[in-house]
Short mmCIF file of C-alpha atoms in Angstrom, two decimals:
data_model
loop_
_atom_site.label_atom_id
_atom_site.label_comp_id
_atom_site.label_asym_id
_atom_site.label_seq_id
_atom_site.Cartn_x
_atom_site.Cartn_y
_atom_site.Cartn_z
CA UNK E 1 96.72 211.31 174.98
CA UNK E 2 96.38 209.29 171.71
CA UNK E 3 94.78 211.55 168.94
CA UNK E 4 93.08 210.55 165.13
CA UNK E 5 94.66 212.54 161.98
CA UNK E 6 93.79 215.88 161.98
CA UNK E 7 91.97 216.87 158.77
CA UNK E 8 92.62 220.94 156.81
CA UNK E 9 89.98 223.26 157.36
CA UNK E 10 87.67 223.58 153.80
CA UNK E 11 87.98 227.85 154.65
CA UNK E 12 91.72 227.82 155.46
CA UNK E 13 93.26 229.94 152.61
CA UNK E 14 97.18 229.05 151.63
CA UNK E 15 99.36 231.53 150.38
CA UNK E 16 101.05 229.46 147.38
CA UNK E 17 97.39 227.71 145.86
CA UNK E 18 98.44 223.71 144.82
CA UNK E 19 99.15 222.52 141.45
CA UNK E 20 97.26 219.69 139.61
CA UNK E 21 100.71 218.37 139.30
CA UNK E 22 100.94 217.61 142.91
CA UNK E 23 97.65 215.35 142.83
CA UNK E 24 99.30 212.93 139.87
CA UNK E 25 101.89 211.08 141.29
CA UNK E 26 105.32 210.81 138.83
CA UNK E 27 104.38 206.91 138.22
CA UNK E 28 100.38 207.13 137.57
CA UNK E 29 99.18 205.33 134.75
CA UNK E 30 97.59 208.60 133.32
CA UNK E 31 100.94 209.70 132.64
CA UNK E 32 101.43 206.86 130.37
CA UNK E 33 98.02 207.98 128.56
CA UNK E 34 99.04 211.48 127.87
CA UNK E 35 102.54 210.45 126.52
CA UNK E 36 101.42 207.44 124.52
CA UNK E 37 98.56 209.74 123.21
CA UNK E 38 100.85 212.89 122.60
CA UNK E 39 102.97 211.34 120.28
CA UNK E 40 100.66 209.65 117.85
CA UNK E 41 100.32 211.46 114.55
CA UNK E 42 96.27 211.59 115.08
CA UNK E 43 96.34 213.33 111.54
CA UNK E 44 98.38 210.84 109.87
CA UNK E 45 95.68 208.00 111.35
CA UNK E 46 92.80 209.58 110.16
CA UNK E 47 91.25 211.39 112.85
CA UNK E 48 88.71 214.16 112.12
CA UNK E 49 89.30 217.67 113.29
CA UNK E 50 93.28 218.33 113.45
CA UNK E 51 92.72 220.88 111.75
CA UNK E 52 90.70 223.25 113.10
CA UNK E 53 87.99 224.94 110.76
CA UNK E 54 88.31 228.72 110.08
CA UNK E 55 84.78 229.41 110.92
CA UNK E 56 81.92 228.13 113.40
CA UNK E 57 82.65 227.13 117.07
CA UNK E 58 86.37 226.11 118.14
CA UNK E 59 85.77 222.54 118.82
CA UNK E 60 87.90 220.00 120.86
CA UNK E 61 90.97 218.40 119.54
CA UNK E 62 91.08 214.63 118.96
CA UNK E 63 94.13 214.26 121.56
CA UNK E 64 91.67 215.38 124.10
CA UNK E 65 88.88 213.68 123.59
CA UNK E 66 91.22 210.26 122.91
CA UNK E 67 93.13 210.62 126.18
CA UNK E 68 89.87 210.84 128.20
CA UNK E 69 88.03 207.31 126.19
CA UNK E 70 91.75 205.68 126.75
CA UNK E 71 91.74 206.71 130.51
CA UNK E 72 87.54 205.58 130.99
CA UNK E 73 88.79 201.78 129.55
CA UNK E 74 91.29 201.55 131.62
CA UNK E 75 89.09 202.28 134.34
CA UNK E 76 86.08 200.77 133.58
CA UNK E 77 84.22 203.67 132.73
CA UNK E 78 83.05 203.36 128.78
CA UNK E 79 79.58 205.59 128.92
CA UNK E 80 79.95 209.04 127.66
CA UNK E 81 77.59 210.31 130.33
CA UNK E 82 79.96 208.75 132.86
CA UNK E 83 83.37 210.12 131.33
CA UNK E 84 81.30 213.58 131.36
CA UNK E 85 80.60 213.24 135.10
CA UNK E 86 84.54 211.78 135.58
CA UNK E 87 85.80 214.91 133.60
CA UNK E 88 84.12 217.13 136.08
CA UNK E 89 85.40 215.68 139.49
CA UNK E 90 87.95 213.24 138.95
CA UNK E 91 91.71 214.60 139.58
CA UNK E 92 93.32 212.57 137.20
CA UNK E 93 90.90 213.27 134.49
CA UNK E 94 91.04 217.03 135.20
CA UNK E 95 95.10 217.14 135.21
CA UNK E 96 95.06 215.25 131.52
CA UNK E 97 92.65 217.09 129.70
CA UNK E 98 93.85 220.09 131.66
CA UNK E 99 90.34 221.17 132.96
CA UNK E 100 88.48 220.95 130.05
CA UNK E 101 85.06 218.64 130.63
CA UNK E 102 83.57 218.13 127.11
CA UNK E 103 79.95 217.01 127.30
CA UNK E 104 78.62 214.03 126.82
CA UNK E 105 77.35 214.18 122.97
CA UNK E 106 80.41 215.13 122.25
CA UNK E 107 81.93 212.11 123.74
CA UNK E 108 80.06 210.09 121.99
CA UNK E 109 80.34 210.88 118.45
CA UNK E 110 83.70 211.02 118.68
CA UNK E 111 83.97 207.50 119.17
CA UNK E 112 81.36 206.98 116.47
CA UNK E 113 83.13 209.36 113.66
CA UNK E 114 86.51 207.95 114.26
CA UNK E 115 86.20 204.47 114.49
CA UNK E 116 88.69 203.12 111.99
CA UNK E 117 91.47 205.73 113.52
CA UNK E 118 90.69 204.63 116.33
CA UNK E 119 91.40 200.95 115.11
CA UNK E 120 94.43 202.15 114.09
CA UNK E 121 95.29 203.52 117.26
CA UNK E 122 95.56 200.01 119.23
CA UNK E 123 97.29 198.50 116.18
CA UNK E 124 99.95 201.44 116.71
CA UNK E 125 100.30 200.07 120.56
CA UNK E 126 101.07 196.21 119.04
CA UNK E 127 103.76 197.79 116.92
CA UNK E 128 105.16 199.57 120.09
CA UNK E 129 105.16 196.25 121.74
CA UNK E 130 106.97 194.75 118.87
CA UNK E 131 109.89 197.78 118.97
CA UNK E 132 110.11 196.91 123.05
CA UNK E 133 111.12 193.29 122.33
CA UNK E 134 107.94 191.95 123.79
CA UNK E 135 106.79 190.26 120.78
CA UNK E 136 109.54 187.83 120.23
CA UNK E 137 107.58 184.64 120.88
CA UNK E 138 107.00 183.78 117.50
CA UNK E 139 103.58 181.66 119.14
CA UNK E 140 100.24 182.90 119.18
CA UNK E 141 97.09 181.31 120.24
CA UNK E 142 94.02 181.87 118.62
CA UNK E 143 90.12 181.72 120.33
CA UNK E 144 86.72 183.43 120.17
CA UNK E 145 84.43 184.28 123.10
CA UNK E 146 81.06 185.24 123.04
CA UNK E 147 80.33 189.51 124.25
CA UNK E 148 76.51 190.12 124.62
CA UNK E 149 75.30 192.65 122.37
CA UNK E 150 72.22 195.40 123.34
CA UNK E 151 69.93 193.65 121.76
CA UNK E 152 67.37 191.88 123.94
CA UNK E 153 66.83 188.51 123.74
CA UNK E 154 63.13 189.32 122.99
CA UNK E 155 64.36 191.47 119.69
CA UNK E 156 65.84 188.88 117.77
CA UNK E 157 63.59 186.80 115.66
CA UNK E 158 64.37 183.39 113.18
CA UNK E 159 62.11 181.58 111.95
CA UNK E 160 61.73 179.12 114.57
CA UNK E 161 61.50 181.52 117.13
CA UNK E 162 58.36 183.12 115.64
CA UNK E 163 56.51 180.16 114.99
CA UNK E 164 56.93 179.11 118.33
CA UNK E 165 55.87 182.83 119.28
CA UNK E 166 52.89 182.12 117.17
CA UNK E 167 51.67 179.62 118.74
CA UNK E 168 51.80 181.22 122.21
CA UNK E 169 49.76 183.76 121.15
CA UNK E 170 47.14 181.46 119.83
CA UNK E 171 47.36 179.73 122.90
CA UNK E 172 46.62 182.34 124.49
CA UNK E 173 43.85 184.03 122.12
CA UNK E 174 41.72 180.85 122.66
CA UNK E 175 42.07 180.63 126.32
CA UNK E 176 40.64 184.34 126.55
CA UNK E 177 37.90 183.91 124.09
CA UNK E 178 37.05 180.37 126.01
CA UNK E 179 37.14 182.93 129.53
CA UNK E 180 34.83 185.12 127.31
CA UNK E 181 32.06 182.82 126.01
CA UNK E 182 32.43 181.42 130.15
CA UNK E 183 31.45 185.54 131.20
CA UNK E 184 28.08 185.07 128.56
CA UNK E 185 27.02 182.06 130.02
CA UNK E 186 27.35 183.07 133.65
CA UNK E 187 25.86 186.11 135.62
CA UNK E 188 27.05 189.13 135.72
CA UNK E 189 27.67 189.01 139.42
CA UNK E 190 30.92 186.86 138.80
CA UNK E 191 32.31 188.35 135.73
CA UNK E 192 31.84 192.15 136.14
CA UNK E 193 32.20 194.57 133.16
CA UNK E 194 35.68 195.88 134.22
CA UNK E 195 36.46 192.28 133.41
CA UNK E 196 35.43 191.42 130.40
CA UNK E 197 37.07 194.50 129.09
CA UNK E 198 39.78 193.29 130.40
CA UNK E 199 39.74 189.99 128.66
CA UNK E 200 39.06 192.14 125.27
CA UNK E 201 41.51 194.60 125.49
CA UNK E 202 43.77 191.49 126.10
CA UNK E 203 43.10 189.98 122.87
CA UNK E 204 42.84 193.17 120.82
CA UNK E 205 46.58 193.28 121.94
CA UNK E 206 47.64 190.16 121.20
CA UNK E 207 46.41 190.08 117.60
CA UNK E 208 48.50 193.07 116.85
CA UNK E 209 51.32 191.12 117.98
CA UNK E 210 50.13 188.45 115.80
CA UNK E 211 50.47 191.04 113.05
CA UNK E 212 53.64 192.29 114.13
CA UNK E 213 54.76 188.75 113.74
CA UNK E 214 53.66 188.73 110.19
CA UNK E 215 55.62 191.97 109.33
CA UNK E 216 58.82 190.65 110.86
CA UNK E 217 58.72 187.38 108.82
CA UNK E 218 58.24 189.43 106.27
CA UNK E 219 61.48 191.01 106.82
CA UNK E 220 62.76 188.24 108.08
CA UNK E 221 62.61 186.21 104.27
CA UNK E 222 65.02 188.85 102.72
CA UNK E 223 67.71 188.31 104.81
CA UNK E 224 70.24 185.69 103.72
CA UNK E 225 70.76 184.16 107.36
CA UNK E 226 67.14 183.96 108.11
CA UNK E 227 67.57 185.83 111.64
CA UNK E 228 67.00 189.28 112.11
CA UNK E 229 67.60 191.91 115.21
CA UNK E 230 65.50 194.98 115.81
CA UNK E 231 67.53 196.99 118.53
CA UNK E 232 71.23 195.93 117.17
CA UNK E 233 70.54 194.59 113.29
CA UNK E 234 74.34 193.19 113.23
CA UNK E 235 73.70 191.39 116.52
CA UNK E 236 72.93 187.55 115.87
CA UNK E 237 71.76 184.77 118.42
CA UNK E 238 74.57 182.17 119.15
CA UNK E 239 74.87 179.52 121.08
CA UNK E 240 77.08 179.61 123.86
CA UNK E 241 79.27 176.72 126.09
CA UNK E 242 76.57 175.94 128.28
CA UNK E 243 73.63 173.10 126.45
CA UNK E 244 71.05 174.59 125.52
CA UNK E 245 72.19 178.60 126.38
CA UNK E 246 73.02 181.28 124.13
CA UNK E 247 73.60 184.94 123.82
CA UNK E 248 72.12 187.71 121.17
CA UNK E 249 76.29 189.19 120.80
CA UNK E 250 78.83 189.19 119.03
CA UNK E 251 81.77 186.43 118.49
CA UNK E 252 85.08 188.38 119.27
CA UNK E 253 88.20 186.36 117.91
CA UNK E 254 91.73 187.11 119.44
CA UNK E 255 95.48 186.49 119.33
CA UNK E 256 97.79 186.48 121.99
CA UNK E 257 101.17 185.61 122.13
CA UNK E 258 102.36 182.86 124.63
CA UNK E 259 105.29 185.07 126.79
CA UNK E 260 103.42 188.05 128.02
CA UNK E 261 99.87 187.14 127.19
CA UNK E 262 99.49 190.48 125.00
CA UNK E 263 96.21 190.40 122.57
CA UNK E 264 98.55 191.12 118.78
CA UNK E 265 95.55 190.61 116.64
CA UNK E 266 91.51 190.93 117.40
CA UNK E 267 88.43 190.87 115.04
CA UNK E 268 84.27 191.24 115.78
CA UNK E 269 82.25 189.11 113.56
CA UNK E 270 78.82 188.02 113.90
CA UNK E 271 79.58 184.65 112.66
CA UNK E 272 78.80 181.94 115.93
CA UNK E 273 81.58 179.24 114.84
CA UNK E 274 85.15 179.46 114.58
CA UNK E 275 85.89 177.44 111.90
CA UNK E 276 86.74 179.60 109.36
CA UNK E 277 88.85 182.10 111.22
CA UNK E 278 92.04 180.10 111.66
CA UNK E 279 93.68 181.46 108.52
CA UNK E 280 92.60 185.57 108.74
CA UNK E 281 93.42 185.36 112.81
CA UNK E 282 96.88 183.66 112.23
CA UNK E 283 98.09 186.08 109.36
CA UNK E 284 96.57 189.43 111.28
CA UNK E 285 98.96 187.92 114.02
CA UNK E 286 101.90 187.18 111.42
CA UNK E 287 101.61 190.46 110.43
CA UNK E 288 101.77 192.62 113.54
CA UNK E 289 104.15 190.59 115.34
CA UNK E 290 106.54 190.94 112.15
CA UNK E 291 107.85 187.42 111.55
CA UNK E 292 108.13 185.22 108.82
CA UNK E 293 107.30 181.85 110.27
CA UNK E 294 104.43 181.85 112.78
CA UNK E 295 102.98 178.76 115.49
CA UNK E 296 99.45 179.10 115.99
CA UNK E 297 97.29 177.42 118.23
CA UNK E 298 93.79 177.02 118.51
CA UNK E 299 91.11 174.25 119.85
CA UNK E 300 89.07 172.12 117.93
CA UNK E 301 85.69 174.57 117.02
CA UNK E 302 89.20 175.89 114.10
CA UNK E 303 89.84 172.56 112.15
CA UNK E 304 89.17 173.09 108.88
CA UNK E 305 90.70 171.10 106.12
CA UNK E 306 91.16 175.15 103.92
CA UNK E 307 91.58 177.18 106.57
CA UNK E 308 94.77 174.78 107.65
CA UNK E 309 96.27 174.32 103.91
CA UNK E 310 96.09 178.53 103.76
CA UNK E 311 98.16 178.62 106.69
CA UNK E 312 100.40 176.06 105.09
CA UNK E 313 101.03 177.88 102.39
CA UNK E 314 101.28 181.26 104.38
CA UNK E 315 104.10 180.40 106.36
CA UNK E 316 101.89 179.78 109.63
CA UNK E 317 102.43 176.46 111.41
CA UNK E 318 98.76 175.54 112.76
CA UNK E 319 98.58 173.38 115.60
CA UNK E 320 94.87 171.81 115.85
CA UNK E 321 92.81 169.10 117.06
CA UNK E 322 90.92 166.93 114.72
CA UNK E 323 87.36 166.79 115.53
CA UNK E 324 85.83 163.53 116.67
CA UNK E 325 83.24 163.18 114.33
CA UNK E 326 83.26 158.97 113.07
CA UNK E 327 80.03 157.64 113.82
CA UNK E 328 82.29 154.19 113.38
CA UNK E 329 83.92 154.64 116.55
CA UNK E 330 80.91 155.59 118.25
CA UNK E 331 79.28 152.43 117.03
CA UNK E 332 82.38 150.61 118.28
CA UNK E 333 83.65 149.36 115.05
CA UNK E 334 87.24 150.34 113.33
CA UNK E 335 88.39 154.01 112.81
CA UNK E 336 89.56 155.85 110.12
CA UNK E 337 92.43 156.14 111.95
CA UNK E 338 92.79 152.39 112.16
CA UNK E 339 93.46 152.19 108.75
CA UNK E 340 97.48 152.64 107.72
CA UNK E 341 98.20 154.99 104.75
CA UNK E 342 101.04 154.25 102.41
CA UNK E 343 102.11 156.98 100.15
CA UNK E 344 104.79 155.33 98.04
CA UNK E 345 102.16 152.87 97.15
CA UNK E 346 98.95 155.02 97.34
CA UNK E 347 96.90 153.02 99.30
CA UNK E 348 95.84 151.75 102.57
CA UNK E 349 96.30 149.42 104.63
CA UNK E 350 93.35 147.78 107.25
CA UNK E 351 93.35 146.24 110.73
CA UNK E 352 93.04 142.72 108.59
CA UNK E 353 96.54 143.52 106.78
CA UNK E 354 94.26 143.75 103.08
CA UNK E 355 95.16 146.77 100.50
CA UNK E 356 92.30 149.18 99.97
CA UNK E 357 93.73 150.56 96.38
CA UNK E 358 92.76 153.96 94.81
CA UNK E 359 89.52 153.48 92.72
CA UNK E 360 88.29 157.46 91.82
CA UNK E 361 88.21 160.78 92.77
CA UNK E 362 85.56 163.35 93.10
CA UNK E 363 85.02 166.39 94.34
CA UNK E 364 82.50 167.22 97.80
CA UNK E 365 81.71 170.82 99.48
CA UNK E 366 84.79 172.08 97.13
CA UNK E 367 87.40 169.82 98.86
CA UNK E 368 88.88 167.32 96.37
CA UNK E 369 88.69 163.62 97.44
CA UNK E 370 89.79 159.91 96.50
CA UNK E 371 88.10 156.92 97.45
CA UNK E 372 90.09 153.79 98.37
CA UNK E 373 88.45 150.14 99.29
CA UNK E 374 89.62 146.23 98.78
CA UNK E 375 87.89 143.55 96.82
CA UNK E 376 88.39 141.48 99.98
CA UNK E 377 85.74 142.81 102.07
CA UNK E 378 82.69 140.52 101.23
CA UNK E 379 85.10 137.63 102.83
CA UNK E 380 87.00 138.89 105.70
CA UNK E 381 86.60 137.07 109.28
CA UNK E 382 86.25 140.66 111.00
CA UNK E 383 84.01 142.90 108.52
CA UNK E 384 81.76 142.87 111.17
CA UNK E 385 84.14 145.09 113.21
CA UNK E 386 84.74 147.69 110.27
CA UNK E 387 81.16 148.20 108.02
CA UNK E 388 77.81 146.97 107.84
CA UNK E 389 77.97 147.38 103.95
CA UNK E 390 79.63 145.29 101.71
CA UNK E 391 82.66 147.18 101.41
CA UNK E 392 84.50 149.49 103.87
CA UNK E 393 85.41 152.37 101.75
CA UNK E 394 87.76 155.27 102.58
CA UNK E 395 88.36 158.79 101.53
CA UNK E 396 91.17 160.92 101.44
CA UNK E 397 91.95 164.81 101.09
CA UNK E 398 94.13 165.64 98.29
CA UNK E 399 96.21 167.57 100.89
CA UNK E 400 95.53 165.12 103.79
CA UNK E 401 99.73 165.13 104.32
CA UNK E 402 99.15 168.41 105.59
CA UNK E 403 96.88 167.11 108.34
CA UNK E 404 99.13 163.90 108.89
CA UNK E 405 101.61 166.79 109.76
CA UNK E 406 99.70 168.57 111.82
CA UNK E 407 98.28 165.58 113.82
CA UNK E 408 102.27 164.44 114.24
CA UNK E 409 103.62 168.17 116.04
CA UNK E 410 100.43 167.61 118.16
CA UNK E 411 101.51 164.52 119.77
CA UNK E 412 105.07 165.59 120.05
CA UNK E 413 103.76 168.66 121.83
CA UNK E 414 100.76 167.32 124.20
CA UNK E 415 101.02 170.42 126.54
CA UNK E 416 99.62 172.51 123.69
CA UNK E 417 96.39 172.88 124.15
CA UNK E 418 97.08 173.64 127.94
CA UNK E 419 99.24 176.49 126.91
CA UNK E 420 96.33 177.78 124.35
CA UNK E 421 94.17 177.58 126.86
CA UNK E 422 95.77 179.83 129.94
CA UNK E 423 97.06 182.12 127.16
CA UNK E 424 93.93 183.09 125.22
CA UNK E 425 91.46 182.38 127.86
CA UNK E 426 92.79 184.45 130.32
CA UNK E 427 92.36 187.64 128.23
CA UNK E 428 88.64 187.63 127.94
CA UNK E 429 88.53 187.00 131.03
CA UNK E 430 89.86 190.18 132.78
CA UNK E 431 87.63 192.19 129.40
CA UNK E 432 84.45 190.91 130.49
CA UNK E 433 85.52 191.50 134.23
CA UNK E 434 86.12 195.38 132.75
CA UNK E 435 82.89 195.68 130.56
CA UNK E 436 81.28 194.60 134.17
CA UNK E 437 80.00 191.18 132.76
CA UNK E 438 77.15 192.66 130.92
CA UNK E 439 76.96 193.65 127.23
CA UNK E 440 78.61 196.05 124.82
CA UNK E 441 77.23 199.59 124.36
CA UNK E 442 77.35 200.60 120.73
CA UNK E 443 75.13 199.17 117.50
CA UNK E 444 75.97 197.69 114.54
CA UNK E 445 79.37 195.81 113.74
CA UNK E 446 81.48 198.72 112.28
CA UNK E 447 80.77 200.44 116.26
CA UNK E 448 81.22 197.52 118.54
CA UNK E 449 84.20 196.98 116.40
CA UNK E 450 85.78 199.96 117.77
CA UNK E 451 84.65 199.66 121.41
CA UNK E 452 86.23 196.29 120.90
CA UNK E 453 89.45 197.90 119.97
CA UNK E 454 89.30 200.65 123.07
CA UNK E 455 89.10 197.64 125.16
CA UNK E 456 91.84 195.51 123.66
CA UNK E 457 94.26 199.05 124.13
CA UNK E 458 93.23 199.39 127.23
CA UNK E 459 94.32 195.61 128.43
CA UNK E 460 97.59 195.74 126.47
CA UNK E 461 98.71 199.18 128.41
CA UNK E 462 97.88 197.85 131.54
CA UNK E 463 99.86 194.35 130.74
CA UNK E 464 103.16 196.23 129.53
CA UNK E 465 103.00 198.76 132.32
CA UNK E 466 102.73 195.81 134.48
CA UNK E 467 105.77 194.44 132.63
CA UNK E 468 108.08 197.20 132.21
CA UNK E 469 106.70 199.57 134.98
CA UNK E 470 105.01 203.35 134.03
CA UNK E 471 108.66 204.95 134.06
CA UNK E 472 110.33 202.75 131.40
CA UNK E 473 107.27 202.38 129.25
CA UNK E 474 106.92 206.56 129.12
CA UNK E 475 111.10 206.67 128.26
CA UNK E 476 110.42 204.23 125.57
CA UNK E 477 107.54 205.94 123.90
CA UNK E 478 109.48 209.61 123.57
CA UNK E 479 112.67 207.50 122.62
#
């Protein structure tokens, strides 16, 4: 007679109790969190409370308390009052902080006191990568996503927003006082008392929103981007992929290198655009993957004329698309890039074979400029195809070789942007997959800065264990 597996009696008493050892299992990722963890010099990164104080409560040591945020974002638990609860009844968590359960206050402002050690922390992982030879794509690929921030929608104010907010609530003032002078005209029988102090209590509310407004635009005038946040006052609204969508976040930039898709560099800002993070991204990256010529890739939303001669002179080779900006082509007549540039002679040469010679340079939004055109333009058979003015002029960057450059390893390398694209993209993916796909849980930049960077650790150890397996990665860290 077939039988199910027999469970242990919960009363049944064993002569030689079980270890916590025998619940981890010798290849367990938490092993790799309490060796990685052990053998960081917490002191020597800035963490407060190595040394214990001589008087007052014993409190917990940093290695505790870093082990158990390490092991919650690798598991997708990142709320203190959850890692409390998990420090209770979870096996793991109980065998690496060796039963001690910390509450959750404590929890929490340990990640807020030691936010820049912490920092340091997953920039001490990168530099374990580099030692283990998985850094030796000298590529990197550079992109920004948008994370969601605390702050409600509702709780971020420019000025647009409140005038149109404004205007609702006049809107709606007038069609209450219209429902009002309706209730004097009409008998009591159809608008009762309980109504109309309703309709009252309505309005009373809505003109101290009015004058809420007025306090926020208030507010609102001293700061220098004209947007302000109640809840999260570093959040900013941004506008996201999708017309006419947008998120009250953060824009989190990244760099990860092309072989095994590890994240070398990161940075929060609350900047929405990318264009002028090409140059700090690409050197962060230089930096911690320890080379002295660097490819970096990126999409359009990073050309910048500056931000490409920095890496130029840095030693970075940029590889970006040129926005598509010439309201020429749009309109169907010639493009700049029509027009043939000779540098021996300094000039240019147009779809009608004329010489558009240097005539001046000036200098616009910092970038220096010359201006070329031909005396021949008045007269030619096909200036209807190039300008509706009387001559075609065109302007070129002092360092515009550097783009010519640029432009020329892009064509020679048309797969580019569909490496930067399942190399960076794939990343933010699996973090917003961990964070659940809503919204980070700290204020103000400095904080989310350092959940950031717990989440960033967290995908890079689960990436090289993947790689190298739990065993190998442990015997590299005590080599």
């Amino acid at each position: 007679m077939k039988r199910f597996i027999q469970s242990t009696d919960r009363t049944q008493a064993t002569l030689f109790p079980e270890q916590l050892e025998d619940f981890v299992a010798e290849d367990n990722p938490v092993r790799v969190v309490d060796v990685f963890v052990e053998q960081l010099d917490l002191g020597k990164l800035g963490f407060d409370g190595v040394t214990p104080m001589k008087t007052g409560r014993p409190a917990y040591h940093p290695t505790v308390l870093l082990k158990l945020y390490i092991y919650g974002y690798l598991n997708r638990i990142q709320s203190s009052r959850r890692l409390e609860r998990e420090s209770q009844r979870n096996l793991e968590l109980i065998w690496l902080m060796e039963r001690l359960a910390p509450d959750f206050k404590t929890i929490a402002n340990f990640r807020k006191d030691n936010g820049k050690a912490i920092r340091k922390v997953c920039s001490q992982f990168v530099a374990l990568c580099r030692k283990l030879n998985l850094l030796t794509e000298a590529t990197v690929a550079i992109d920004g996503s948008k994370f969601k921030a605390v702050n409600n929608r509702d709780n971020n104010f420019t000025t647009n927003k409140i005038k149109r907010r404004r205007e609702q609530i006049e809107a709606s003032i007038e069609r209450y006082l219209s429902a009002l002078e309706t209730a004097d005209r009409q008998d009591q029988v159809d608008f009762t008392e309980a109504k109309i102090q309703r309709l009252q209590e309505k309005i009373a509310l809505l003109k101290e929103q009015m004058a809420r407004l007025d306090n926020i635009e208030t507010e609102l005038e001293k700061t220098p981007d004209k947007q302000i946040s109640l809840t999260d006052p570093d959040a900013r609204s941004m506008a996201t992929s999708g017309r006419g969508t947008g998120i009250v976040g953060y824009n989190v930039q990244t760099a990860v290198e092309t072989k095994h898709h590890l994240i070398v560099a990161h940075e929060v800002t609350n900047v929405g655009h990318d264009r002028n993070q090409l140059a700090n991204m690409a050197e962060q990256a230089k930096t911690a993957i320890g080379v002295d010529e660097l490819t970096t890739i990126a999409d359009r939303g990073y050309f910048s004329s500056e931000e490409i001669r920095k890496c130029h002179e840095n030693g970075i080779i940029p590889i970006v698309p040129k926005c598509t900006t010439s309201g020429a082509k749009a309109d169907g007549r010639f493009d700049k890039a029509d027009f043939i540039f000779e540098a021996e002679k300094n000039e240019y040469q147009c779809p009608a074979g004329q010489r558009l010679i240097w005539r001046f340079s000036g200098v616009e939004h910092g970038l220096t400029l010359h201006r070329y055109w031909s005396s021949y333009c008045p007269q030619c058979p096909i200036k209807a195809q190039c300008t509706p003015s009387n001559y075609r002029r065109v302007s070129r960057w002092e360092h515009e070789d550097i783009l010519d450059t640029m432009q020329a390893r892009l064509d020679r390398a048309p797969d580019s942007m569909r490496i930067r694209r399942q190399t960076v993209e794939h990343p933010f993916g699996t973090l917003k997959a961990w964070m659940g796909l809503t919204h980070f849980l700290t204020k103000t930049l400095d904080r989310v800065s350092t959940e950031m960077s717990l989440h960033v650790l967290a995908y890079n150890l689960k990436r090289v264990m993947n790689i190298l397996g739990t065993a190998a990665l442990m015997e590299a860290m005590v080599a």
